[in-house]
Amino acid sequence: MKFALVIFETHESRRRIQADRAAYRKEYEGWIGGIAASGKLVGGEALETEHTAPATVRTAADGTPMVTDGPAHAGEETLGGWFIIDVADRQEALELAKSLPTPETVEIRPILESA
């Protein structure tokens, strides 16, 4: 089964990145490297979150698109990226997410597989 591991940065993860980027990257890359080495990583991308602010487009009730600066959902946690994994089941996806050694939040979502 394929799942998306959706990564949300937190105040703590941003603090750790700023304090020692090299050490942080080593922890993070070790985690995803282990998933890749096991053959369970399908793909993924990190989002640029430090220099360019996101923008959000919403469609109003009258069909008019409205653009605002900032994330779709404001708060402490901000979308940092995602990985697609192929594992036996939801429990295995949860175990991989729980093993992340850095303080991001990980949302696990099943991938809709078309017929």
PDB file of C-alpha atoms in Angstrom:
ATOM      1  CA  MET A   1       0.000   0.000   0.000  1.00  0.00           C
ATOM      2  CA  LYS A   2       1.191   3.485  -0.752  1.00  0.00           C
ATOM      3  CA  PHE A   3       1.048   6.258   1.820  1.00  0.00           C
ATOM      4  CA  ALA A   4       2.071   9.881   1.883  1.00  0.00           C
ATOM      5  CA  LEU A   5       4.104  10.967   4.875  1.00  0.00           C
ATOM      6  CA  VAL A   6       3.267  14.667   4.954  1.00  0.00           C
ATOM      7  CA  ILE A   7       5.865  16.625   6.917  1.00  0.00           C
ATOM      8  CA  PHE A   8       4.935  19.717   8.914  1.00  0.00           C
ATOM      9  CA  GLU A   9       7.691  21.900  10.341  1.00  0.00           C
ATOM     10  CA  THR A  10       7.270  23.135  13.908  1.00  0.00           C
ATOM     11  CA  HIS A  11       8.775  25.958  15.929  1.00  0.00           C
ATOM     12  CA  GLU A  12      11.167  23.401  17.470  1.00  0.00           C
ATOM     13  CA  SER A  13      12.283  21.946  14.145  1.00  0.00           C
ATOM     14  CA  ARG A  14      12.887  25.426  12.727  1.00  0.00           C
ATOM     15  CA  ARG A  15      14.885  26.323  15.869  1.00  0.00           C
ATOM     16  CA  ARG A  16      17.042  23.205  15.464  1.00  0.00           C
ATOM     17  CA  ILE A  17      17.611  23.922  11.770  1.00  0.00           C
ATOM     18  CA  GLN A  18      18.778  27.438  12.562  1.00  0.00           C
ATOM     19  CA  ALA A  19      21.002  26.269  15.446  1.00  0.00           C
ATOM     20  CA  ASP A  20      22.899  23.585  13.495  1.00  0.00           C
ATOM     21  CA  ARG A  21      21.725  22.914   9.948  1.00  0.00           C
ATOM     22  CA  ALA A  22      24.395  20.269   9.236  1.00  0.00           C
ATOM     23  CA  ALA A  23      23.550  18.146  12.298  1.00  0.00           C
ATOM     24  CA  TYR A  24      19.839  18.478  11.625  1.00  0.00           C
ATOM     25  CA  ARG A  25      20.208  17.427   7.982  1.00  0.00           C
ATOM     26  CA  LYS A  26      22.331  14.444   9.024  1.00  0.00           C
ATOM     27  CA  GLU A  27      19.562  13.172  11.351  1.00  0.00           C
ATOM     28  CA  TYR A  28      16.848  13.773   8.797  1.00  0.00           C
ATOM     29  CA  GLU A  29      18.734  12.348   5.839  1.00  0.00           C
ATOM     30  CA  GLY A  30      19.674   9.280   7.886  1.00  0.00           C
ATOM     31  CA  TRP A  31      15.995   8.606   8.529  1.00  0.00           C
ATOM     32  CA  ILE A  32      14.872   8.961   4.923  1.00  0.00           C
ATOM     33  CA  GLY A  33      18.020   7.152   3.739  1.00  0.00           C
ATOM     34  CA  GLY A  34      17.024   4.150   5.845  1.00  0.00           C
ATOM     35  CA  ILE A  35      13.563   4.111   4.269  1.00  0.00           C
ATOM     36  CA  ALA A  36      15.134   4.354   0.808  1.00  0.00           C
ATOM     37  CA  ALA A  37      17.644   1.569   1.583  1.00  0.00           C
ATOM     38  CA  SER A  38      14.769  -0.709   2.595  1.00  0.00           C
ATOM     39  CA  GLY A  39      13.178  -0.182  -0.838  1.00  0.00           C
ATOM     40  CA  LYS A  40      10.081   1.476   0.618  1.00  0.00           C
ATOM     41  CA  LEU A  41      10.646   5.030  -0.617  1.00  0.00           C
ATOM     42  CA  VAL A  42       8.740   5.851  -3.799  1.00  0.00           C
ATOM     43  CA  GLY A  43       9.530   9.572  -3.921  1.00  0.00           C
ATOM     44  CA  GLY A  44       9.072  12.892  -2.239  1.00  0.00           C
ATOM     45  CA  GLU A  45       9.993  16.530  -2.138  1.00  0.00           C
ATOM     46  CA  ALA A  46      10.971  19.105   0.440  1.00  0.00           C
ATOM     47  CA  LEU A  47       9.420  22.540   0.118  1.00  0.00           C
ATOM     48  CA  GLU A  48      11.444  25.739   0.314  1.00  0.00           C
ATOM     49  CA  THR A  49      10.176  27.260   3.551  1.00  0.00           C
ATOM     50  CA  GLU A  50      12.764  29.844   4.561  1.00  0.00           C
ATOM     51  CA  HIS A  51      13.007  32.460   1.809  1.00  0.00           C
ATOM     52  CA  THR A  52       9.786  32.561  -0.195  1.00  0.00           C
ATOM     53  CA  ALA A  53       6.389  32.781   1.489  1.00  0.00           C
ATOM     54  CA  PRO A  54       3.554  30.609   0.189  1.00  0.00           C
ATOM     55  CA  ALA A  55       0.423  32.013  -1.419  1.00  0.00           C
ATOM     56  CA  THR A  56      -3.079  30.562  -1.221  1.00  0.00           C
ATOM     57  CA  VAL A  57      -5.789  30.658  -3.886  1.00  0.00           C
ATOM     58  CA  ARG A  58      -9.387  30.095  -2.806  1.00  0.00           C
ATOM     59  CA  THR A  59     -12.493  30.249  -4.938  1.00  0.00           C
ATOM     60  CA  ALA A  60     -15.249  32.461  -3.531  1.00  0.00           C
ATOM     61  CA  ALA A  61     -18.918  31.429  -3.612  1.00  0.00           C
ATOM     62  CA  ASP A  62     -19.379  33.469  -6.809  1.00  0.00           C
ATOM     63  CA  GLY A  63     -16.547  31.572  -8.522  1.00  0.00           C
ATOM     64  CA  THR A  64     -14.001  34.377  -8.250  1.00  0.00           C
ATOM     65  CA  PRO A  65     -10.484  33.214  -7.309  1.00  0.00           C
ATOM     66  CA  MET A  66      -9.010  35.084  -4.337  1.00  0.00           C
ATOM     67  CA  VAL A  67      -5.266  35.137  -3.693  1.00  0.00           C
ATOM     68  CA  THR A  68      -3.814  35.717  -0.235  1.00  0.00           C
ATOM     69  CA  ASP A  69      -0.213  35.667   0.932  1.00  0.00           C
ATOM     70  CA  GLY A  70       0.550  32.922   3.403  1.00  0.00           C
ATOM     71  CA  PRO A  71      -0.290  29.269   3.964  1.00  0.00           C
ATOM     72  CA  ALA A  72      -3.805  27.854   3.576  1.00  0.00           C
ATOM     73  CA  HIS A  73      -3.885  27.096   7.297  1.00  0.00           C
ATOM     74  CA  ALA A  74      -1.986  29.433   9.578  1.00  0.00           C
ATOM     75  CA  GLY A  75      -0.488  28.124  12.804  1.00  0.00           C
ATOM     76  CA  GLU A  76       2.664  26.797  14.408  1.00  0.00           C
ATOM     77  CA  GLU A  77       2.964  23.914  11.965  1.00  0.00           C
ATOM     78  CA  THR A  78       3.736  24.649   8.314  1.00  0.00           C
ATOM     79  CA  LEU A  79       3.909  22.259   5.398  1.00  0.00           C
ATOM     80  CA  GLY A  80       7.526  21.293   4.793  1.00  0.00           C
ATOM     81  CA  GLY A  81       7.256  18.499   2.228  1.00  0.00           C
ATOM     82  CA  TRP A  82       6.189  14.902   1.741  1.00  0.00           C
ATOM     83  CA  PHE A  83       7.392  11.413   0.977  1.00  0.00           C
ATOM     84  CA  ILE A  84       5.555   8.591  -0.736  1.00  0.00           C
ATOM     85  CA  ILE A  85       6.240   5.165   0.703  1.00  0.00           C
ATOM     86  CA  ASP A  86       5.124   1.699  -0.338  1.00  0.00           C
ATOM     87  CA  VAL A  87       4.621  -0.534   2.692  1.00  0.00           C
ATOM     88  CA  ALA A  88       2.588  -3.552   3.770  1.00  0.00           C
ATOM     89  CA  ASP A  89      -0.084  -1.640   5.674  1.00  0.00           C
ATOM     90  CA  ARG A  90      -1.045   1.450   7.683  1.00  0.00           C
ATOM     91  CA  GLN A  91       0.688   0.145  10.795  1.00  0.00           C
ATOM     92  CA  GLU A  92       4.024  -0.046   8.998  1.00  0.00           C
ATOM     93  CA  ALA A  93       3.528   3.522   7.719  1.00  0.00           C
ATOM     94  CA  LEU A  94       2.829   4.651  11.299  1.00  0.00           C
ATOM     95  CA  GLU A  95       5.964   2.913  12.576  1.00  0.00           C
ATOM     96  CA  LEU A  96       8.118   4.630   9.952  1.00  0.00           C
ATOM     97  CA  ALA A  97       6.584   8.017  10.803  1.00  0.00           C
ATOM     98  CA  LYS A  98       7.149   7.435  14.524  1.00  0.00           C
ATOM     99  CA  SER A  99      10.841   6.752  13.889  1.00  0.00           C
ATOM    100  CA  LEU A 100      11.528  10.278  12.549  1.00  0.00           C
ATOM    101  CA  PRO A 101      14.321  11.553  14.840  1.00  0.00           C
ATOM    102  CA  THR A 102      13.554  15.254  14.323  1.00  0.00           C
ATOM    103  CA  PRO A 103      10.627  17.229  15.832  1.00  0.00           C
ATOM    104  CA  GLU A 104       8.392  17.632  12.780  1.00  0.00           C
ATOM    105  CA  THR A 105       4.798  16.481  12.764  1.00  0.00           C
ATOM    106  CA  VAL A 106       4.072  13.682  10.273  1.00  0.00           C
ATOM    107  CA  GLU A 107       0.602  13.153   8.866  1.00  0.00           C
ATOM    108  CA  ILE A 108       0.028   9.741   7.274  1.00  0.00           C
ATOM    109  CA  ARG A 109      -2.376   9.648   4.339  1.00  0.00           C
ATOM    110  CA  PRO A 110      -3.218   6.656   2.146  1.00  0.00           C
ATOM    111  CA  ILE A 111      -2.693   7.217  -1.572  1.00  0.00           C
ATOM    112  CA  LEU A 112      -5.803   6.729  -3.668  1.00  0.00           C
ATOM    113  CA  GLU A 113      -4.958   4.118  -6.243  1.00  0.00           C
ATOM    114  CA  SER A 114      -7.080   4.308  -9.383  1.00  0.00           C
ATOM    115  CA  ALA A 115      -8.579   1.247 -10.985  1.00  0.00           C
TER     116      ALA A 115
END
